[in-house]
Amino acid sequence: MVDVKEALLSVLPTIRLPRAGDRVHKDECAFSLHTPESDGGLFICMNTFLGFGRPYVEKHYNKTGQRAFLHLKRTPKPKTDDSSSNTGDPPRKKPTRLAIGMEGGFDMCDEQCEYEEEVKLIILPEFLEIQRDGLLGLPEMVRDRVSSAIDAILAADSASRKQEVQAWDGEVRQVSKHAFNLQQLEGAPRIPPCGWKCSVCDLRENLWLNMTDGAIFCGRRYFDGSGGNNHAVQHYRETGYPLAVKLGTITPDGADVYSYDEDDMVLDPNLAEHLSHFGIDMMKMQKTDKTMTELEIDMNQRIGEWELIQESGVQLQPLYGPGYTGIRNLGNSCYLNSTMQVVFSISAFQRKYVEQMDQIFHKAPTDPTQDFSTQVAKLGQGLLSGEYSKPASEKEGEEQKGLQDGIAPRMFKALIGKGHPEFSTNRQQDAQEFFLHFINMVERNCRSTSNPNEVFRFLVEEKIKCLVSQKVKYTQRVEYILQLPVPMEAALNKEELVAYEQARQQAEQDHRPLPELVRARIPFTSCLEAFAAPEQLDEFWSAALQAKSTALKTSRFASFPDYLVFQIKKFTFGVDWVPKKLDVSIDVPEELDLSQFRGGGLQGDEEELPDVAPPLVTPDEPKGSLGFYGNDDDDSYCSPHFSSPTSPMLDESVVTQLVEMGFPSEACRKAVYYTGNSGAEAAMTWVMSHMDDPDFAHPLVLSGVSAPPSVPVGGDPPSEEHIATIISMGFSHEQAVRALRSTSNSLERAVDWIFSHIDDLDAEAAMDLSEGRSVAESVSESLPAAGPRVKDGNGRYELFAFVSHMGTSTMCGHYVCHIKKNGRWVIYNDQKVCASEKPPKDLGYIYFYQRVQS
């Protein structure tokens, strides 16, 4: 029999109180997706504050010798009907604020019901249990120290919540730039306190009063068909009158004010004065309609419900077991959920992370919560094991039928989003951007080991043909996803679309309900043909002519990967640069043969363009003297970064055009340079594809031109732990030190720096080796000089998964995915996993094709 007092005294020196900077992992196991609600609860080390499920707590003890653990077990209380309950317990609060992690906002703690919490102290290896009241017989000093540690751990914020940008407030509004000089027309109408209707369609809800002329119109139509008929925004387009207030929301505390010019909800400090112009006394007004915040909250609460996604009219069969595990929505995280479900349906990622999980865990650093491979392996095991794929308790009610308990990968979400301006937040994100971000993280962490990304990696061959000299230039680039344009002119139902548009316009004129939506039906082959179609470059710099000419650019596949990923470019920009979504139906085939789109490289009858850089402007050379660009009076090249003898000629009109769109000037200059002065569209494409580059806004530095020194001399030496982390990615000790010194010893910035300078490092490594320097003196042998490995095979594919998006923008709405498993389609909608009856393949956003083996 182990003596309690003796056991406590033996572990007392190891028990710590959490200090500032300590991460307390009390909601998720470091190596599994066990939580305090799981069977066996969670064991929290009272020295390292890492959490462990029952299978891993002994391993932590064997590895570290830590014996004292706080055991946390939560059991849900029986759920009662709020309307009939007489227990005195308050009903679950509805959100009243469009916010996350703030008072009145959406609750991120998954408290669908209340929990009974059991807390006790556990001493290993005997698993000696000590209840809180069992401390009473101990010496006061021992009792106070242990009790203080327990209280501090329970009171501390959990690590994953602290790492997220948790307090997202969607109601933060700025004062409108029109608030203090708003024009209000004389002779404006007097607005009655009630009985309003739209001046065009007689709609009596969602009404907006224009605060310049007093006209009343209905609001916008929402993506689900509700709302108004867009007459208020049409009035703004006709008049330019910017501010409108939503009738029914006016109270003594304020009202909903929208600025069409600023395209956002705004504040109007002079609202009372502006309303009095129309005879409205806001001090006497009462709320009669939902505010925009309340409407958005309602939409967010409905968006996860089964009836609002595709296949809503079909009774779907829930699925459980290995490979059918749902993922809880952790706050607009459906983009992550859908992407990772597809990724772990691919055998290469299963082999890399799940089958090698034990080796990954064994090599994990002291803090496995910050190790990418550990957290990815943990997520994959959670999805594939079937351990968490069980029906939710009956207490959830009929509306939750088919819902799983599922998994809540908070640790993974916090880690993969750490330091990222978007993925660290609880805002909705683009699933395609997250997919590429995940691919980038895998690349960083697989420098010296097998890389599952190889199944996605392929080469695109670009051919540019100068139409004057008839000479050609071939280049290749690495891609992981192919973006396909949507050629609206290829619609198969043009007559039906014309009839629908005429009926829609007539319905709006007659103030009748709009006809049922008709989508343009675009063949998938037309999207592929649009990708492969020749693109004319009107201002191409021809090295053969040493002047500008016209060229044709064509794109082909230089290789075919095992898995080919397509993104349908449904989200585009209008002429006013306002994002919009193309509501189209794509006829996506189950099987695909892309052999005709394979490139062949330089042909026997083709002659290559000379490999000559564009001309350089020198201080002694008038900018117009070259005869093909600029004029003698043009001084637009006098930028401090472009006044040296080696500064390139740039089409400054294109640079200015991009800068006016809000992009950094140096990024715009690089875009124009790297696209060879080939026009605004090509430069814009370069900008959009390089926005996430760490050196995106850095000045252009040409090869052979000295760059400003980036490695500071002196300063604190880099952390050995940070050096070890970078070395674990496959880099040498010298490269790790250089990266850290270049970024003031910031690990996150150092990783970005080293990957943005990878070509220079590889070139230096090759030079060092050619000069006889040893590998230890230069660079590790794991650095490939020939670029990333690219697989190739036949071009025949079969559709195996697709991700769909609902909503008007990638920044809002909802994502689900469909995956073909064992010959049938399965729909994954966060925690709901069901057999799909009518997979909406024509409405997908990202498509995943698998190669068909011969």
PDB file of C-alpha atoms in Angstrom, residues 610-806:
ATOM      1  CA  PRO A 610      18.022  33.782 -77.449  1.00  0.00           C
ATOM      2  CA  ASP A 611      18.420  33.654 -73.686  1.00  0.00           C
ATOM      3  CA  VAL A 612      19.007  37.390 -73.342  1.00  0.00           C
ATOM      4  CA  ALA A 613      17.659  39.528 -70.502  1.00  0.00           C
ATOM      5  CA  PRO A 614      15.577  42.646 -71.244  1.00  0.00           C
ATOM      6  CA  PRO A 615      17.667  45.793 -71.772  1.00  0.00           C
ATOM      7  CA  LEU A 616      18.831  47.789 -68.806  1.00  0.00           C
ATOM      8  CA  VAL A 617      18.552  51.534 -68.342  1.00  0.00           C
ATOM      9  CA  THR A 618      21.777  53.321 -67.399  1.00  0.00           C
ATOM     10  CA  PRO A 619      22.200  56.871 -66.107  1.00  0.00           C
ATOM     11  CA  ASP A 620      24.091  57.775 -69.300  1.00  0.00           C
ATOM     12  CA  GLU A 621      21.324  56.504 -71.558  1.00  0.00           C
ATOM     13  CA  PRO A 622      18.150  58.545 -72.239  1.00  0.00           C
ATOM     14  CA  LYS A 623      15.158  56.424 -71.467  1.00  0.00           C
ATOM     15  CA  GLY A 624      13.623  57.075 -74.868  1.00  0.00           C
ATOM     16  CA  SER A 625      16.794  56.439 -76.892  1.00  0.00           C
ATOM     17  CA  LEU A 626      16.198  52.726 -77.355  1.00  0.00           C
ATOM     18  CA  GLY A 627      13.487  53.552 -79.823  1.00  0.00           C
ATOM     19  CA  PHE A 628      10.824  51.124 -78.640  1.00  0.00           C
ATOM     20  CA  TYR A 629       9.690  52.411 -75.250  1.00  0.00           C
ATOM     21  CA  GLY A 630       9.410  55.630 -73.304  1.00  0.00           C
ATOM     22  CA  ASN A 631      10.274  59.187 -74.338  1.00  0.00           C
ATOM     23  CA  ASP A 632      12.936  61.704 -73.558  1.00  0.00           C
ATOM     24  CA  ASP A 633      10.759  63.597 -71.097  1.00  0.00           C
ATOM     25  CA  ASP A 634       9.689  60.529 -69.158  1.00  0.00           C
ATOM     26  CA  ASP A 635      11.220  60.434 -65.679  1.00  0.00           C
ATOM     27  CA  SER A 636       9.030  57.671 -64.305  1.00  0.00           C
ATOM     28  CA  TYR A 637      11.986  55.386 -63.588  1.00  0.00           C
ATOM     29  CA  CYS A 638      13.531  57.533 -60.882  1.00  0.00           C
ATOM     30  CA  SER A 639      12.573  55.225 -58.039  1.00  0.00           C
ATOM     31  CA  PRO A 640      15.357  54.836 -55.469  1.00  0.00           C
ATOM     32  CA  HIS A 641      15.415  51.101 -56.188  1.00  0.00           C
ATOM     33  CA  PHE A 642      15.531  51.543 -59.958  1.00  0.00           C
ATOM     34  CA  SER A 643      18.139  54.232 -60.492  1.00  0.00           C
ATOM     35  CA  SER A 644      21.269  52.091 -60.547  1.00  0.00           C
ATOM     36  CA  PRO A 645      23.133  51.177 -63.739  1.00  0.00           C
ATOM     37  CA  THR A 646      21.553  47.731 -63.588  1.00  0.00           C
ATOM     38  CA  SER A 647      17.905  48.791 -63.188  1.00  0.00           C
ATOM     39  CA  PRO A 648      15.511  47.074 -65.643  1.00  0.00           C
ATOM     40  CA  MET A 649      13.122  48.914 -67.937  1.00  0.00           C
ATOM     41  CA  LEU A 650       9.609  48.564 -66.617  1.00  0.00           C
ATOM     42  CA  ASP A 651       6.254  49.500 -68.089  1.00  0.00           C
ATOM     43  CA  GLU A 652       5.512  52.095 -65.448  1.00  0.00           C
ATOM     44  CA  SER A 653       1.883  52.434 -66.546  1.00  0.00           C
ATOM     45  CA  VAL A 654       1.295  48.807 -65.564  1.00  0.00           C
ATOM     46  CA  VAL A 655       3.148  49.347 -62.285  1.00  0.00           C
ATOM     47  CA  THR A 656       0.930  52.336 -61.507  1.00  0.00           C
ATOM     48  CA  GLN A 657      -2.190  50.389 -62.403  1.00  0.00           C
ATOM     49  CA  LEU A 658      -1.293  47.619 -59.957  1.00  0.00           C
ATOM     50  CA  VAL A 659      -0.306  50.075 -57.208  1.00  0.00           C
ATOM     51  CA  GLU A 660      -3.677  51.798 -57.517  1.00  0.00           C
ATOM     52  CA  MET A 661      -5.301  48.450 -56.744  1.00  0.00           C
ATOM     53  CA  GLY A 662      -3.602  48.513 -53.342  1.00  0.00           C
ATOM     54  CA  PHE A 663      -0.597  46.229 -53.903  1.00  0.00           C
ATOM     55  CA  PRO A 664       2.890  47.187 -52.621  1.00  0.00           C
ATOM     56  CA  SER A 665       4.864  49.147 -55.188  1.00  0.00           C
ATOM     57  CA  GLU A 666       7.918  46.881 -55.023  1.00  0.00           C
ATOM     58  CA  ALA A 667       5.734  43.811 -55.564  1.00  0.00           C
ATOM     59  CA  CYS A 668       4.190  45.501 -58.601  1.00  0.00           C
ATOM     60  CA  ARG A 669       7.620  46.275 -60.031  1.00  0.00           C
ATOM     61  CA  LYS A 670       8.664  42.649 -59.618  1.00  0.00           C
ATOM     62  CA  ALA A 671       5.437  41.487 -61.263  1.00  0.00           C
ATOM     63  CA  VAL A 672       6.079  43.629 -64.329  1.00  0.00           C
ATOM     64  CA  TYR A 673       9.743  42.577 -64.507  1.00  0.00           C
ATOM     65  CA  TYR A 674       9.177  38.831 -64.113  1.00  0.00           C
ATOM     66  CA  THR A 675       6.405  38.835 -66.727  1.00  0.00           C
ATOM     67  CA  GLY A 676       8.685  40.593 -69.210  1.00  0.00           C
ATOM     68  CA  ASN A 677       6.600  43.762 -69.568  1.00  0.00           C
ATOM     69  CA  SER A 678       3.875  41.599 -71.119  1.00  0.00           C
ATOM     70  CA  GLY A 679       0.941  43.651 -69.852  1.00  0.00           C
ATOM     71  CA  ALA A 680      -1.329  44.245 -66.876  1.00  0.00           C
ATOM     72  CA  GLU A 681      -3.145  40.914 -66.996  1.00  0.00           C
ATOM     73  CA  ALA A 682       0.040  38.851 -66.859  1.00  0.00           C
ATOM     74  CA  ALA A 683       1.438  41.046 -64.087  1.00  0.00           C
ATOM     75  CA  MET A 684      -1.802  40.738 -62.126  1.00  0.00           C
ATOM     76  CA  THR A 685      -1.641  36.945 -62.438  1.00  0.00           C
ATOM     77  CA  TRP A 686       1.924  37.023 -61.071  1.00  0.00           C
ATOM     78  CA  VAL A 687       0.815  39.199 -58.131  1.00  0.00           C
ATOM     79  CA  MET A 688      -2.089  36.914 -57.210  1.00  0.00           C
ATOM     80  CA  SER A 689       0.107  33.799 -57.313  1.00  0.00           C
ATOM     81  CA  HIS A 690       2.958  35.321 -55.254  1.00  0.00           C
ATOM     82  CA  MET A 691       1.024  37.241 -52.586  1.00  0.00           C
ATOM     83  CA  ASP A 692       2.006  34.732 -49.915  1.00  0.00           C
ATOM     84  CA  ASP A 693       5.742  34.894 -50.703  1.00  0.00           C
ATOM     85  CA  PRO A 694       7.717  36.096 -47.651  1.00  0.00           C
ATOM     86  CA  ASP A 695       9.600  38.585 -49.854  1.00  0.00           C
ATOM     87  CA  PHE A 696       6.508  39.677 -51.787  1.00  0.00           C
ATOM     88  CA  ALA A 697       6.951  43.378 -50.932  1.00  0.00           C
ATOM     89  CA  HIS A 698      10.765  43.336 -50.806  1.00  0.00           C
ATOM     90  CA  PRO A 699      12.734  45.337 -53.404  1.00  0.00           C
ATOM     91  CA  LEU A 700      13.649  43.599 -56.648  1.00  0.00           C
ATOM     92  CA  VAL A 701      17.199  42.210 -56.510  1.00  0.00           C
ATOM     93  CA  LEU A 702      18.628  40.911 -59.781  1.00  0.00           C
ATOM     94  CA  SER A 703      21.204  38.167 -60.076  1.00  0.00           C
ATOM     95  CA  GLY A 704      24.661  39.634 -60.257  1.00  0.00           C
ATOM     96  CA  VAL A 705      23.550  42.744 -58.406  1.00  0.00           C
ATOM     97  CA  SER A 706      24.663  43.168 -54.855  1.00  0.00           C
ATOM     98  CA  ALA A 707      21.833  43.058 -52.370  1.00  0.00           C
ATOM     99  CA  PRO A 708      21.928  44.986 -49.140  1.00  0.00           C
ATOM    100  CA  PRO A 709      23.489  42.958 -46.362  1.00  0.00           C
ATOM    101  CA  SER A 710      20.831  40.908 -44.608  1.00  0.00           C
ATOM    102  CA  VAL A 711      22.844  39.095 -41.995  1.00  0.00           C
ATOM    103  CA  PRO A 712      23.391  41.244 -38.959  1.00  0.00           C
ATOM    104  CA  VAL A 713      26.774  41.167 -37.316  1.00  0.00           C
ATOM    105  CA  GLY A 714      26.892  40.454 -33.632  1.00  0.00           C
ATOM    106  CA  GLY A 715      23.759  40.206 -31.519  1.00  0.00           C
ATOM    107  CA  ASP A 716      22.526  37.318 -29.409  1.00  0.00           C
ATOM    108  CA  PRO A 717      23.487  33.854 -30.676  1.00  0.00           C
ATOM    109  CA  PRO A 718      20.608  31.829 -32.165  1.00  0.00           C
ATOM    110  CA  SER A 719      18.724  29.474 -29.866  1.00  0.00           C
ATOM    111  CA  GLU A 720      19.977  25.884 -30.072  1.00  0.00           C
ATOM    112  CA  GLU A 721      16.374  24.704 -29.941  1.00  0.00           C
ATOM    113  CA  HIS A 722      15.507  26.864 -32.962  1.00  0.00           C
ATOM    114  CA  ILE A 723      18.606  25.625 -34.787  1.00  0.00           C
ATOM    115  CA  ALA A 724      17.603  22.013 -34.074  1.00  0.00           C
ATOM    116  CA  THR A 725      14.087  22.664 -35.385  1.00  0.00           C
ATOM    117  CA  ILE A 726      15.384  23.999 -38.715  1.00  0.00           C
ATOM    118  CA  ILE A 727      17.969  21.200 -39.017  1.00  0.00           C
ATOM    119  CA  SER A 728      15.145  18.672 -38.537  1.00  0.00           C
ATOM    120  CA  MET A 729      13.636  20.035 -41.776  1.00  0.00           C
ATOM    121  CA  GLY A 730      16.722  18.915 -43.703  1.00  0.00           C
ATOM    122  CA  PHE A 731      18.933  22.008 -43.619  1.00  0.00           C
ATOM    123  CA  SER A 732      22.499  22.280 -42.434  1.00  0.00           C
ATOM    124  CA  HIS A 733      23.658  23.863 -39.172  1.00  0.00           C
ATOM    125  CA  GLU A 734      25.225  26.767 -41.070  1.00  0.00           C
ATOM    126  CA  GLN A 735      22.034  27.447 -43.018  1.00  0.00           C
ATOM    127  CA  ALA A 736      19.956  27.356 -39.844  1.00  0.00           C
ATOM    128  CA  VAL A 737      22.258  29.845 -38.114  1.00  0.00           C
ATOM    129  CA  ARG A 738      22.279  32.112 -41.145  1.00  0.00           C
ATOM    130  CA  ALA A 739      18.482  32.115 -41.370  1.00  0.00           C
ATOM    131  CA  LEU A 740      18.063  32.896 -37.683  1.00  0.00           C
ATOM    132  CA  ARG A 741      20.659  35.673 -37.726  1.00  0.00           C
ATOM    133  CA  SER A 742      18.936  37.154 -40.783  1.00  0.00           C
ATOM    134  CA  THR A 743      15.627  37.363 -38.923  1.00  0.00           C
ATOM    135  CA  SER A 744      16.664  38.485 -35.442  1.00  0.00           C
ATOM    136  CA  ASN A 745      16.434  34.909 -34.136  1.00  0.00           C
ATOM    137  CA  SER A 746      12.694  34.582 -34.924  1.00  0.00           C
ATOM    138  CA  LEU A 747      11.950  30.932 -35.715  1.00  0.00           C
ATOM    139  CA  GLU A 748       8.826  31.601 -37.802  1.00  0.00           C
ATOM    140  CA  ARG A 749      10.537  34.318 -39.857  1.00  0.00           C
ATOM    141  CA  ALA A 750      13.675  32.208 -40.199  1.00  0.00           C
ATOM    142  CA  VAL A 751      11.700  29.315 -41.695  1.00  0.00           C
ATOM    143  CA  ASP A 752      10.074  31.705 -44.178  1.00  0.00           C
ATOM    144  CA  TRP A 753      13.484  33.214 -44.976  1.00  0.00           C
ATOM    145  CA  ILE A 754      15.203  29.907 -45.627  1.00  0.00           C
ATOM    146  CA  PHE A 755      12.461  28.679 -47.959  1.00  0.00           C
ATOM    147  CA  SER A 756      12.360  31.973 -49.857  1.00  0.00           C
ATOM    148  CA  HIS A 757      16.157  31.730 -50.395  1.00  0.00           C
ATOM    149  CA  ILE A 758      16.235  28.006 -51.171  1.00  0.00           C
ATOM    150  CA  ASP A 759      17.571  28.435 -54.724  1.00  0.00           C
ATOM    151  CA  ASP A 760      20.464  30.600 -53.537  1.00  0.00           C
ATOM    152  CA  LEU A 761      21.296  28.131 -50.780  1.00  0.00           C
ATOM    153  CA  ASP A 762      21.252  25.198 -53.189  1.00  0.00           C
ATOM    154  CA  ALA A 763      23.477  27.065 -55.630  1.00  0.00           C
ATOM    155  CA  GLU A 764      25.930  27.946 -52.861  1.00  0.00           C
ATOM    156  CA  ALA A 765      25.937  24.316 -51.727  1.00  0.00           C
ATOM    157  CA  ALA A 766      26.752  23.103 -55.226  1.00  0.00           C
ATOM    158  CA  MET A 767      29.553  25.692 -55.534  1.00  0.00           C
ATOM    159  CA  ASP A 768      30.981  24.712 -52.165  1.00  0.00           C
ATOM    160  CA  LEU A 769      31.088  21.066 -53.163  1.00  0.00           C
ATOM    161  CA  SER A 770      32.661  21.834 -56.542  1.00  0.00           C
ATOM    162  CA  GLU A 771      35.395  23.763 -54.749  1.00  0.00           C
ATOM    163  CA  GLY A 772      36.248  20.747 -52.635  1.00  0.00           C
ATOM    164  CA  ARG A 773      34.613  21.835 -49.406  1.00  0.00           C
ATOM    165  CA  SER A 774      33.193  19.042 -47.307  1.00  0.00           C
ATOM    166  CA  VAL A 775      29.507  18.548 -46.784  1.00  0.00           C
ATOM    167  CA  ALA A 776      29.891  19.459 -43.141  1.00  0.00           C
ATOM    168  CA  GLU A 777      31.514  22.731 -44.152  1.00  0.00           C
ATOM    169  CA  SER A 778      28.838  23.667 -46.632  1.00  0.00           C
ATOM    170  CA  VAL A 779      25.456  22.000 -46.743  1.00  0.00           C
ATOM    171  CA  SER A 780      23.836  18.683 -45.990  1.00  0.00           C
ATOM    172  CA  GLU A 781      23.599  16.140 -48.787  1.00  0.00           C
ATOM    173  CA  SER A 782      19.821  16.196 -48.565  1.00  0.00           C
ATOM    174  CA  LEU A 783      19.568  19.434 -50.538  1.00  0.00           C
ATOM    175  CA  PRO A 784      18.557  18.504 -54.091  1.00  0.00           C
ATOM    176  CA  ALA A 785      20.185  20.596 -56.774  1.00  0.00           C
ATOM    177  CA  ALA A 786      17.771  19.582 -59.518  1.00  0.00           C
ATOM    178  CA  GLY A 787      14.568  20.773 -57.866  1.00  0.00           C
ATOM    179  CA  PRO A 788      11.658  18.824 -56.432  1.00  0.00           C
ATOM    180  CA  ARG A 789      10.980  15.290 -57.566  1.00  0.00           C
ATOM    181  CA  VAL A 790       8.129  15.006 -60.059  1.00  0.00           C
ATOM    182  CA  LYS A 791       6.359  11.752 -60.853  1.00  0.00           C
ATOM    183  CA  ASP A 792       4.872  11.045 -64.259  1.00  0.00           C
ATOM    184  CA  GLY A 793       2.489   8.566 -65.795  1.00  0.00           C
ATOM    185  CA  ASN A 794      -0.436   8.248 -68.159  1.00  0.00           C
ATOM    186  CA  GLY A 795      -3.035  11.011 -68.384  1.00  0.00           C
ATOM    187  CA  ARG A 796      -6.148   8.942 -67.598  1.00  0.00           C
ATOM    188  CA  TYR A 797      -7.966   9.824 -64.373  1.00  0.00           C
ATOM    189  CA  GLU A 798     -11.046   8.990 -62.344  1.00  0.00           C
ATOM    190  CA  LEU A 799     -12.879  11.456 -60.090  1.00  0.00           C
ATOM    191  CA  PHE A 800     -12.555  10.431 -56.454  1.00  0.00           C
ATOM    192  CA  ALA A 801     -13.363  13.557 -54.398  1.00  0.00           C
ATOM    193  CA  PHE A 802     -14.582  17.127 -54.631  1.00  0.00           C
ATOM    194  CA  VAL A 803     -15.042  20.052 -52.260  1.00  0.00           C
ATOM    195  CA  SER A 804     -18.150  22.209 -52.639  1.00  0.00           C
ATOM    196  CA  HIS A 805     -18.790  25.735 -51.425  1.00  0.00           C
ATOM    197  CA  MET A 806     -22.055  27.449 -50.557  1.00  0.00           C
TER     198      MET A 806
END
